[in-house]
Short mmCIF file of C-alpha atoms and ligand atoms in Angstrom, two decimals:
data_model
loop_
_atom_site.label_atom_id
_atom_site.label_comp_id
_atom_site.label_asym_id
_atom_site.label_seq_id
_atom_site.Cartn_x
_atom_site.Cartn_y
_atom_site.Cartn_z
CA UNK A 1 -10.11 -7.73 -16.24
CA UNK A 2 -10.33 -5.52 -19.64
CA UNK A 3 -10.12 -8.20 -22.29
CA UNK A 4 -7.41 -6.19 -23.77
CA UNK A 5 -5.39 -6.59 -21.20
CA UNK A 6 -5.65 -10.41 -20.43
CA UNK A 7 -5.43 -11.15 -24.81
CA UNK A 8 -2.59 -8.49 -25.21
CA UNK A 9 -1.04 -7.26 -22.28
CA UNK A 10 -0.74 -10.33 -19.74
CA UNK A 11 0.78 -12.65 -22.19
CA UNK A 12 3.79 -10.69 -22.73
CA UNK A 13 4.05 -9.46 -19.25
CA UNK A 14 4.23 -12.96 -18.12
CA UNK A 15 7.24 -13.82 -20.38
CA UNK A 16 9.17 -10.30 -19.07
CA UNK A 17 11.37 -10.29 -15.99
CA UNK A 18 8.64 -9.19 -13.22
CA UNK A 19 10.52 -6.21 -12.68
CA UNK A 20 11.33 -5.12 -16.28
CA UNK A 21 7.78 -5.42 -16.97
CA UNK A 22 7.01 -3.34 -13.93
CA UNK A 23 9.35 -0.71 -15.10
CA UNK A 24 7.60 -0.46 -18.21
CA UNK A 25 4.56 -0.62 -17.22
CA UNK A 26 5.22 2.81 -14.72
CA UNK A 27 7.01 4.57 -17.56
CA UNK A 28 3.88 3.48 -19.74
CA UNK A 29 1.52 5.20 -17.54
CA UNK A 30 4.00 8.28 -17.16
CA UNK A 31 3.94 8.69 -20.63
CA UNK A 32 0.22 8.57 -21.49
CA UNK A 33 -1.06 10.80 -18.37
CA UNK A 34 1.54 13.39 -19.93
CA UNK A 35 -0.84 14.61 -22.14
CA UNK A 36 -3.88 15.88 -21.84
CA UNK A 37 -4.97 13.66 -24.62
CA UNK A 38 -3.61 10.80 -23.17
CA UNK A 39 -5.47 11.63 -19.55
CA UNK A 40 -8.56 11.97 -21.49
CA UNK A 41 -7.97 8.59 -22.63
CA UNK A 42 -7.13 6.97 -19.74
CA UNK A 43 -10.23 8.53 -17.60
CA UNK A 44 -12.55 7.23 -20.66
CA UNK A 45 -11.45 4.03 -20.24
CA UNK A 46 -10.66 3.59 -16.56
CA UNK A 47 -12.03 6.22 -14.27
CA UNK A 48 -14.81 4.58 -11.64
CA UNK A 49 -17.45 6.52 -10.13
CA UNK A 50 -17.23 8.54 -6.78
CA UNK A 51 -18.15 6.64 -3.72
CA UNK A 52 -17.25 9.22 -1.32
CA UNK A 53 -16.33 9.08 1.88
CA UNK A 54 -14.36 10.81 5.02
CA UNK A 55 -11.09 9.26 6.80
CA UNK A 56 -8.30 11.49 8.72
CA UNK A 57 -10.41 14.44 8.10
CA UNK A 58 -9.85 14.18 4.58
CA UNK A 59 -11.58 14.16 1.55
CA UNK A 60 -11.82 10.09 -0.48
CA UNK A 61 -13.75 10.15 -3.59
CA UNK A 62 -13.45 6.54 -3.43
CA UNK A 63 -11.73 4.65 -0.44
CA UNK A 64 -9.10 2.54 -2.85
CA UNK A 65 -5.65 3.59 -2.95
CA UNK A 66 -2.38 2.33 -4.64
CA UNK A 67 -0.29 0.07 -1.95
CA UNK A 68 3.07 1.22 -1.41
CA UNK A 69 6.19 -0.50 -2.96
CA UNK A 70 4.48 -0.04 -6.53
CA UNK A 71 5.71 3.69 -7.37
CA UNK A 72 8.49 3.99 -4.95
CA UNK A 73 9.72 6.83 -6.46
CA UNK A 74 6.37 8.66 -6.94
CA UNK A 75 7.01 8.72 -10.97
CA UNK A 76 3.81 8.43 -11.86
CA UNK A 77 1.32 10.36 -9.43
CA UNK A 78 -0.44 12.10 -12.14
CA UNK A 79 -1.29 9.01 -13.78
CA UNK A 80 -2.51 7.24 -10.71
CA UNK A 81 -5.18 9.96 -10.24
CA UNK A 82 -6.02 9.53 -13.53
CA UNK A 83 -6.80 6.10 -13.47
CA UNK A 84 -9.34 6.72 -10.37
CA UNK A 85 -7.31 5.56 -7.13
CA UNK A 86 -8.87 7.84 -4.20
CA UNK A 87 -5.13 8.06 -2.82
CA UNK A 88 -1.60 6.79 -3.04
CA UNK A 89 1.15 5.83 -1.08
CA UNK A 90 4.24 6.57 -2.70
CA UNK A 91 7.57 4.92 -1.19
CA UNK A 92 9.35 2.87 0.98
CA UNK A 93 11.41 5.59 1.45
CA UNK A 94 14.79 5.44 3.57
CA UNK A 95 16.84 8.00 5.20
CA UNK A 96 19.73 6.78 2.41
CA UNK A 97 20.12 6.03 -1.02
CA UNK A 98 20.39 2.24 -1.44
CA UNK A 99 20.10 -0.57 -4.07
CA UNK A 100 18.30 -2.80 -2.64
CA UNK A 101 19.23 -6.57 -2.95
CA UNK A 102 20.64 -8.50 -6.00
CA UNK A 103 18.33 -8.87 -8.86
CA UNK A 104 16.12 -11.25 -9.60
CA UNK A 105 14.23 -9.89 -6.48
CA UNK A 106 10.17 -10.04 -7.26
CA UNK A 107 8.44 -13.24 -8.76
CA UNK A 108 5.13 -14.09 -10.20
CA UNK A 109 3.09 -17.15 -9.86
CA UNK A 110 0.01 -17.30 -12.01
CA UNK A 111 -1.42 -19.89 -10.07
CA UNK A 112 -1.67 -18.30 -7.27
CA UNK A 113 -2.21 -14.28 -8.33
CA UNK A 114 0.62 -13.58 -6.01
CA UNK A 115 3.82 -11.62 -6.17
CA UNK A 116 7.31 -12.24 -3.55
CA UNK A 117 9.50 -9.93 -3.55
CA UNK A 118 12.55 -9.04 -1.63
CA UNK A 119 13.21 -6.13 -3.26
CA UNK A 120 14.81 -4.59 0.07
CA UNK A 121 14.19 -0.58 -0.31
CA UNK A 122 15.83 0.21 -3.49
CA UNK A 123 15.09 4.14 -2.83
CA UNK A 124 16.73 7.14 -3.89
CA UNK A 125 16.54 8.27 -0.45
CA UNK A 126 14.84 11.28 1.56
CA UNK A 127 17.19 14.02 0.06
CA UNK A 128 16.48 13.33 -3.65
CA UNK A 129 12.85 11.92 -2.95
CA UNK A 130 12.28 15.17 -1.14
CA UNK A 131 13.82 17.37 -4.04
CA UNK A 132 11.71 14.99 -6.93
CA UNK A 133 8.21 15.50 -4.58
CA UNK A 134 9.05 19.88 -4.24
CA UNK A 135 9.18 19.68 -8.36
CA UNK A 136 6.04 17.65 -9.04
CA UNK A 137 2.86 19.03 -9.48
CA UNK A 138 0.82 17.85 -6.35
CA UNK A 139 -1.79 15.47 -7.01
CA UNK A 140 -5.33 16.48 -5.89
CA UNK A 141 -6.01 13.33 -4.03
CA UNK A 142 -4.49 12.20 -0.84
CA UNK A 143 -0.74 11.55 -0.77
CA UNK A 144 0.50 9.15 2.03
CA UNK A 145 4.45 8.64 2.06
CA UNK A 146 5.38 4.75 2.92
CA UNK A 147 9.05 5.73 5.46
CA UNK A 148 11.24 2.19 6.17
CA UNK A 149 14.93 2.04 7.51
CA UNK A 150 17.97 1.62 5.89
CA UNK A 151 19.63 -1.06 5.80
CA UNK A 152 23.13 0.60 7.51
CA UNK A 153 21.32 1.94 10.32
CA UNK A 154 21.28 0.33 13.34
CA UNK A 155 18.31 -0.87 15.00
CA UNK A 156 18.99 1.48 17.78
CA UNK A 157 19.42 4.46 15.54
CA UNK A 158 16.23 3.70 13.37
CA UNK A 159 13.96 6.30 14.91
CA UNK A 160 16.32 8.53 13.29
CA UNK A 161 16.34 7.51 9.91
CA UNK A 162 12.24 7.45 9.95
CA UNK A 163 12.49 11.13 11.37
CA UNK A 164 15.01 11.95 8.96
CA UNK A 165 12.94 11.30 5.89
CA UNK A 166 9.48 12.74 7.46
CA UNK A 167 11.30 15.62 7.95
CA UNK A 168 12.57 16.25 4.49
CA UNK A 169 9.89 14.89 2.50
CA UNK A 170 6.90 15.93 4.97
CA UNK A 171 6.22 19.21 3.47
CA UNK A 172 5.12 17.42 0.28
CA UNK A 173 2.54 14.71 1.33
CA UNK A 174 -0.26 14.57 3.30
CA UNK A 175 0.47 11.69 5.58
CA UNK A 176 3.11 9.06 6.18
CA UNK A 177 3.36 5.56 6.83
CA UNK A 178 5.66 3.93 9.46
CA UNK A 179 6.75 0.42 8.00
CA UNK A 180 8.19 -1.99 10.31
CA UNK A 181 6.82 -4.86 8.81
CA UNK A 182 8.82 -5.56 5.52
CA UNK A 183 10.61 -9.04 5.61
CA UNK A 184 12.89 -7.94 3.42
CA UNK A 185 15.17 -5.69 5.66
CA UNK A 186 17.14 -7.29 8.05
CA UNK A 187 15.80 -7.40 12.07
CA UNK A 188 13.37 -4.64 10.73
CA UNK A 189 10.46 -6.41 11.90
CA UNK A 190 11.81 -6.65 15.80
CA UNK A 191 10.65 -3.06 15.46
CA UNK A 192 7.17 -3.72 15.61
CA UNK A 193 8.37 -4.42 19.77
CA UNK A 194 6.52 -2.00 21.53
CA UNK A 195 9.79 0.19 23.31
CA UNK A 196 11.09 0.59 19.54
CA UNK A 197 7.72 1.52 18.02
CA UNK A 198 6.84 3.98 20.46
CA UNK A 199 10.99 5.67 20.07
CA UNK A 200 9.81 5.74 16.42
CA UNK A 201 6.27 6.92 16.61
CA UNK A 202 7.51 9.79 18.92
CA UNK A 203 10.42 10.69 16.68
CA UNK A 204 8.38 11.01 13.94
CA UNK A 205 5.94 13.06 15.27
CA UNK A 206 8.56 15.55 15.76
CA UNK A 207 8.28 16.67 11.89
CA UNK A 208 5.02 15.33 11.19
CA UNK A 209 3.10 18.33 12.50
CA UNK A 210 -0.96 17.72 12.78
CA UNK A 211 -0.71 15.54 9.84
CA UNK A 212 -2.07 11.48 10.07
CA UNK A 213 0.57 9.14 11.10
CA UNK A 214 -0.06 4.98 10.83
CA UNK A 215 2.01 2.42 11.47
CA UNK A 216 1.94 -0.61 8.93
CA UNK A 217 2.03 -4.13 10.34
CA UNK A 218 2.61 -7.44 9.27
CA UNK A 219 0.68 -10.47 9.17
CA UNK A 220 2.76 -13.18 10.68
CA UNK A 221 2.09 -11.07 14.40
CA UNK A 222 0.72 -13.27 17.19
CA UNK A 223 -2.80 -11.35 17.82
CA UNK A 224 -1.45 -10.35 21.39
CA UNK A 225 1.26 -9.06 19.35
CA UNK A 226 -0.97 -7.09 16.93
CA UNK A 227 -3.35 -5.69 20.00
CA UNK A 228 -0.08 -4.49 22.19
CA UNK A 229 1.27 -2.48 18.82
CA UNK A 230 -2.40 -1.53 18.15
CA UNK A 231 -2.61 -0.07 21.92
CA UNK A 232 0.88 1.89 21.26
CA UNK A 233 0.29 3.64 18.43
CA UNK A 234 -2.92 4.72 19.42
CA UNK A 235 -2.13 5.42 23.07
CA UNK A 236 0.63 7.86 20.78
CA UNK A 237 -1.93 9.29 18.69
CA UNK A 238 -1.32 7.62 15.78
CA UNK A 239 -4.07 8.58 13.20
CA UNK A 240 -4.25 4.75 11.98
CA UNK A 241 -3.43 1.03 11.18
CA UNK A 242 -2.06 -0.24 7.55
CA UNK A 243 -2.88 -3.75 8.04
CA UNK A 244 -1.03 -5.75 6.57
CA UNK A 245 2.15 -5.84 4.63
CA UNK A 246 3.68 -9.16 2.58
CA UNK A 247 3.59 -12.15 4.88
CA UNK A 248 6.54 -15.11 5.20
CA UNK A 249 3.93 -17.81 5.12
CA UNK A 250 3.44 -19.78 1.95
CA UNK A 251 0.64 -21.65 0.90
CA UNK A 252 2.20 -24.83 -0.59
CA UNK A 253 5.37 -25.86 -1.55
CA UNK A 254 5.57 -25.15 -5.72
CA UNK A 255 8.53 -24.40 -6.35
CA UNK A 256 8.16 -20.47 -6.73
CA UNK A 257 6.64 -20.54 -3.20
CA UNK A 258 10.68 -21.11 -2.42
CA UNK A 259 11.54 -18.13 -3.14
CA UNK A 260 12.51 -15.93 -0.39
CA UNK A 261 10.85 -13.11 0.77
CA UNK A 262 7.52 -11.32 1.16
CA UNK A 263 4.50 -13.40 -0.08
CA UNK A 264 1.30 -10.96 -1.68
CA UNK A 265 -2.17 -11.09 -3.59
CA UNK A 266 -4.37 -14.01 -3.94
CA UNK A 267 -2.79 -16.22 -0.60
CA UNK A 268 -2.62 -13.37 1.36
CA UNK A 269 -6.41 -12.17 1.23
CA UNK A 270 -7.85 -14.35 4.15
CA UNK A 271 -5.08 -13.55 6.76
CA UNK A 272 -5.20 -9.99 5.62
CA UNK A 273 -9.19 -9.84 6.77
CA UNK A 274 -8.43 -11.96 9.64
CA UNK A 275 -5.99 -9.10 11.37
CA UNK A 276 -8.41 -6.10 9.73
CA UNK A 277 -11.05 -7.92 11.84
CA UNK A 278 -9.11 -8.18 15.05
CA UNK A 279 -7.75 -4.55 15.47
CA UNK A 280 -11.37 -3.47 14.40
CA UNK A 281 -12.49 -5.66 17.38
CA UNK A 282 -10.14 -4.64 19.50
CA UNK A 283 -10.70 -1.13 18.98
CA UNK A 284 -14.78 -1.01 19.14
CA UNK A 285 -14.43 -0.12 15.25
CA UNK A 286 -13.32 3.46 16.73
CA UNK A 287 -9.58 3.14 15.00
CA UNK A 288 -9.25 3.99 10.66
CA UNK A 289 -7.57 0.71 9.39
CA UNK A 290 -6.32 0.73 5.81
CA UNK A 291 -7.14 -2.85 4.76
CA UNK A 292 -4.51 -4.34 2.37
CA UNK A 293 -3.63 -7.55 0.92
CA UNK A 294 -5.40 -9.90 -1.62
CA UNK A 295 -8.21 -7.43 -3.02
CA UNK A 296 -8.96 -8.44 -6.87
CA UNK A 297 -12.77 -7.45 -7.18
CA UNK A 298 -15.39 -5.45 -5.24
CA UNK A 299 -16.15 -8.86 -3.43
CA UNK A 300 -12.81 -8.83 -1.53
CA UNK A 301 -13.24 -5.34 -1.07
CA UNK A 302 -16.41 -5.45 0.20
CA UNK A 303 -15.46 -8.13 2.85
CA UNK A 304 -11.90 -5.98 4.13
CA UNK A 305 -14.68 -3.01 4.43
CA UNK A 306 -17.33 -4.84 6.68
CA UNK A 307 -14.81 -6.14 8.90
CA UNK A 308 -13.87 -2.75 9.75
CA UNK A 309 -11.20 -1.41 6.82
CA UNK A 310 -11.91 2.74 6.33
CA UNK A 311 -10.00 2.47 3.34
CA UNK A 312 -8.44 -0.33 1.07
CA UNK A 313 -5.49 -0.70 -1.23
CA UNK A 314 -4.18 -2.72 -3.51
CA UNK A 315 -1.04 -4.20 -5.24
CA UNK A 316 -1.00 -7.43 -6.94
CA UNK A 317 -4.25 -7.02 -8.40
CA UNK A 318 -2.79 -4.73 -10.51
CA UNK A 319 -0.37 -6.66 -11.94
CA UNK A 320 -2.41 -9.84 -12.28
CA UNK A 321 -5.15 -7.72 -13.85
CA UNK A 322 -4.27 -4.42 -15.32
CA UNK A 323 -5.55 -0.66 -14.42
CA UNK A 324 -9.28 -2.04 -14.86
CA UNK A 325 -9.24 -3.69 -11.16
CA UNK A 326 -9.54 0.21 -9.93
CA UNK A 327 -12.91 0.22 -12.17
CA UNK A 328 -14.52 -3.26 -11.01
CA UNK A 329 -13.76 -2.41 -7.61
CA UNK A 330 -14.83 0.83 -7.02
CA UNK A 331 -18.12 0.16 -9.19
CA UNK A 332 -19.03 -3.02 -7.55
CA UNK A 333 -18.16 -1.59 -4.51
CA UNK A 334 -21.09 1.04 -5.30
CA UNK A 335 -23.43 -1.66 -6.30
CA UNK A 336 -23.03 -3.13 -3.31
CA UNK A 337 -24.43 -0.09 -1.31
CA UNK A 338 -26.99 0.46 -3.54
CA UNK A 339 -27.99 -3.10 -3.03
CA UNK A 340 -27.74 -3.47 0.82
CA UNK A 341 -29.86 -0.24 0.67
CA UNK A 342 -27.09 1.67 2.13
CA UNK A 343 -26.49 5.47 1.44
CA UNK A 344 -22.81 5.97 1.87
CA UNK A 345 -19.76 3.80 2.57
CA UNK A 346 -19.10 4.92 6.29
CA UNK A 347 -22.64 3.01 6.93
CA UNK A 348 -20.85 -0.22 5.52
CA UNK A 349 -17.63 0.19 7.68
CA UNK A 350 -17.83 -2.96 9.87
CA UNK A 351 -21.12 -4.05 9.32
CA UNK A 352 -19.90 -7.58 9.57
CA UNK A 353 -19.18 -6.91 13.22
CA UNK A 354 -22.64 -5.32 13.19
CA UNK A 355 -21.02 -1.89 14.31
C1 FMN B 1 7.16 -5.53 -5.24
C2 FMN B 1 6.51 -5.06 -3.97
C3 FMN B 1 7.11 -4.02 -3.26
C4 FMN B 1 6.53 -3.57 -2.06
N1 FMN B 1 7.11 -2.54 -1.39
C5 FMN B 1 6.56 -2.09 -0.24
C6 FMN B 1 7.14 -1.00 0.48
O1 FMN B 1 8.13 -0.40 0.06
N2 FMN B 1 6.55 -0.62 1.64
C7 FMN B 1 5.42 -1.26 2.15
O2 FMN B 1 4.93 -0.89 3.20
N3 FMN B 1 4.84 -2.26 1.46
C8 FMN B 1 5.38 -2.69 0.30
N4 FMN B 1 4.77 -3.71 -0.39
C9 FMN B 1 3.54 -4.35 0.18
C10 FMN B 1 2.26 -3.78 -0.42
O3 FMN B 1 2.12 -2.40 -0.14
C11 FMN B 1 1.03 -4.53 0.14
O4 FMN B 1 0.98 -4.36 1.54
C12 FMN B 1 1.07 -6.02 -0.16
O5 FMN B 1 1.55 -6.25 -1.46
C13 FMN B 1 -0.30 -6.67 -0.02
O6 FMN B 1 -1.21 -6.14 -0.96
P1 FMN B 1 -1.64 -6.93 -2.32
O7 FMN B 1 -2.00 -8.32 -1.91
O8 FMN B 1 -2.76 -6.13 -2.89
O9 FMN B 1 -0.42 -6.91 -3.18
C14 FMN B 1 5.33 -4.18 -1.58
C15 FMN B 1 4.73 -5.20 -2.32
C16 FMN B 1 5.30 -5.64 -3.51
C17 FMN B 1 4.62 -6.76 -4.27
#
């Protein structure tokens, strides 16, 4: 962590409502990668090194990428790049406009670097999403679009509402990201069932032309669960796994950890590995995973990558730890090879499993 950040930063943070000081902290970063000065300044102090690699037929200079839910309304792209990320998923985004659910809706807990939220979509929707993405300047690394369900469609009439916003916003990104594994939506996780999931995979597909589609799961899946949507999407051609989103689980009973909602960072980490490991099992290590959840240093990293995550991304880290988590990780991550005597990151992709 920069030690500007943890003297400075942190202390007020932590006294700001979580989302206030999220708000900020986005309009912060859209303000200073305005500039050219201000990009200067932020690759001076933040930008990593390249540690290449290939996914999806595309292009990673490094194989960390911002998690969705952090700029859901893709405000800040230019600054994201700036800082280093090798991609970024932008969203949830639903077929409507909506809210989301009363506010206070996202907690921290200190002691545990973890975030719950049940923020519930708040989204502009795939109409004014789709307008904001055809008047931005397209950023030059890869641009994944996280695509939920809102809350007033039905179950039955989700495919719909996922095609609906693929369709309008497709033209803009370079990949999208089926999530039916927020908590925070109600009944959206029975879509993870494999009839539903394949309705939606299919409908999607419609508008999503050769570009990768990946389904995101949760971590609270039975593993028979997580092989039979595994099989599905794949057997569909999905291009990939996000694994995993928030989980329901808690790991004590503080008094935060009441709080309903998805659970993220720090508790989240070991479970997070634990499903990376068994879809990269399950699929021979022949199926790109996007490992998620709990990464704060290149050590975590590191461990989501040997058990078989292509690419990793992170959230809470962030917040816990400022912009320089993109840094440490990325750098560490390059130490690492160099160490192990490797010479590129695909020769590190589920070496655990000794693939
Ligand atoms: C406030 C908040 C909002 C989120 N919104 C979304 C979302 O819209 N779509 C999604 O797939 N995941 C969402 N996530 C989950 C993250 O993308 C990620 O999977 C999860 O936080 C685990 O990563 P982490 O431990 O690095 O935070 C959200 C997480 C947080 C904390």
């Amino acid at each position: 962590m920069g030690l500007g950040y943890s003297l400075l930063v942190r202390p007020f943070l932590a006294l700001m409502d979580s989302e206030k000081a999220h708000r900020r902290a986005i309009l912060g970063l859209r303000i200073t990668s305005f500039t050219v000065f201000g990009r200067m300044l932020l690759r001076v102090l933040y930008r990593p090194r390249n540690v290449e690699s290939e996914t999806f037929g595309m292009n990673f200079s490094n194989p960390l990428g911002l998690a969705a839910g952090m700029d859901k309304k893709a405000e800040a792209m230019r600054g994201w790049e700036t800082l280093g990320f090798g991609f970024i998923e932008v969203g949830g985004i639903t077929e409507h406009e909506q809210d989301g659910n009363p506010k206070p809706r996202m907690f921290r807990s200190s002691k545990h670097d973890a975030l719950i939220n049940r923020m519930g979509f708040n989204n502009p929707g795939s109409a004014k999403m789709a307008l904001h993405l055809s008047k931005c300047r397209k950023p030059s690394i890869p641009l994944f679009l996280n695509v939920g369900k809102s809350k007033v469609t039905s179950l039955e009439d989700a495919h719909l509402d996922y095609a609906k916003t693929v369709e309008l916003c497709g033209p803009y990104v370079d990949g999208f990201v089926i999530n039916v594994s927020s908590p925070n939506t109600p009944n959206l996780r029975e879509l993870q069932k494999d009839e539903d999931l394949a309705r939606i995979i299919e409908a999607v597909q419609e508008h999503s032309g050769d570009k990768p589609v990946l389904v995101k799961i949760a971590p609270d899946l039975e593993d028979m669960q997580i092989k039979s949507i595994v099989d599905t999407s794949r057997s569909l051609g999905c291009a990939g796994i996000v694994a995993t989103n928030t989980t329901i689980s808690r790991p004590d009973e503080s008094p935060i950890m009441s709080e309903n909602g998805g659970l993220s960072g720090r508790p989240l980490k070991s479970r997070s590995t634990e499903v990376i490991r068994l879809i990269a099992d399950h699929t021979d290590g022949n199926w790109p995973i996007i490992g998620v959840g709990g990464i704060a240093n290149s050590e975590d990293a590191w461990e989501k990558i040997a058990n078989g995550a292509s690419l990793i991304q992170i959230y809470s880290s962030m917040v816990f730890n400022g912009a320089s988590v993109i840094k440490d990780i990325v750098n560490g991550l390059d130490r690492k090879l160099k160490s192990k005597g490797l010479t590129n990151l695909h020769e590190a992709i589920g070496i655990a499993r000794g693939d």
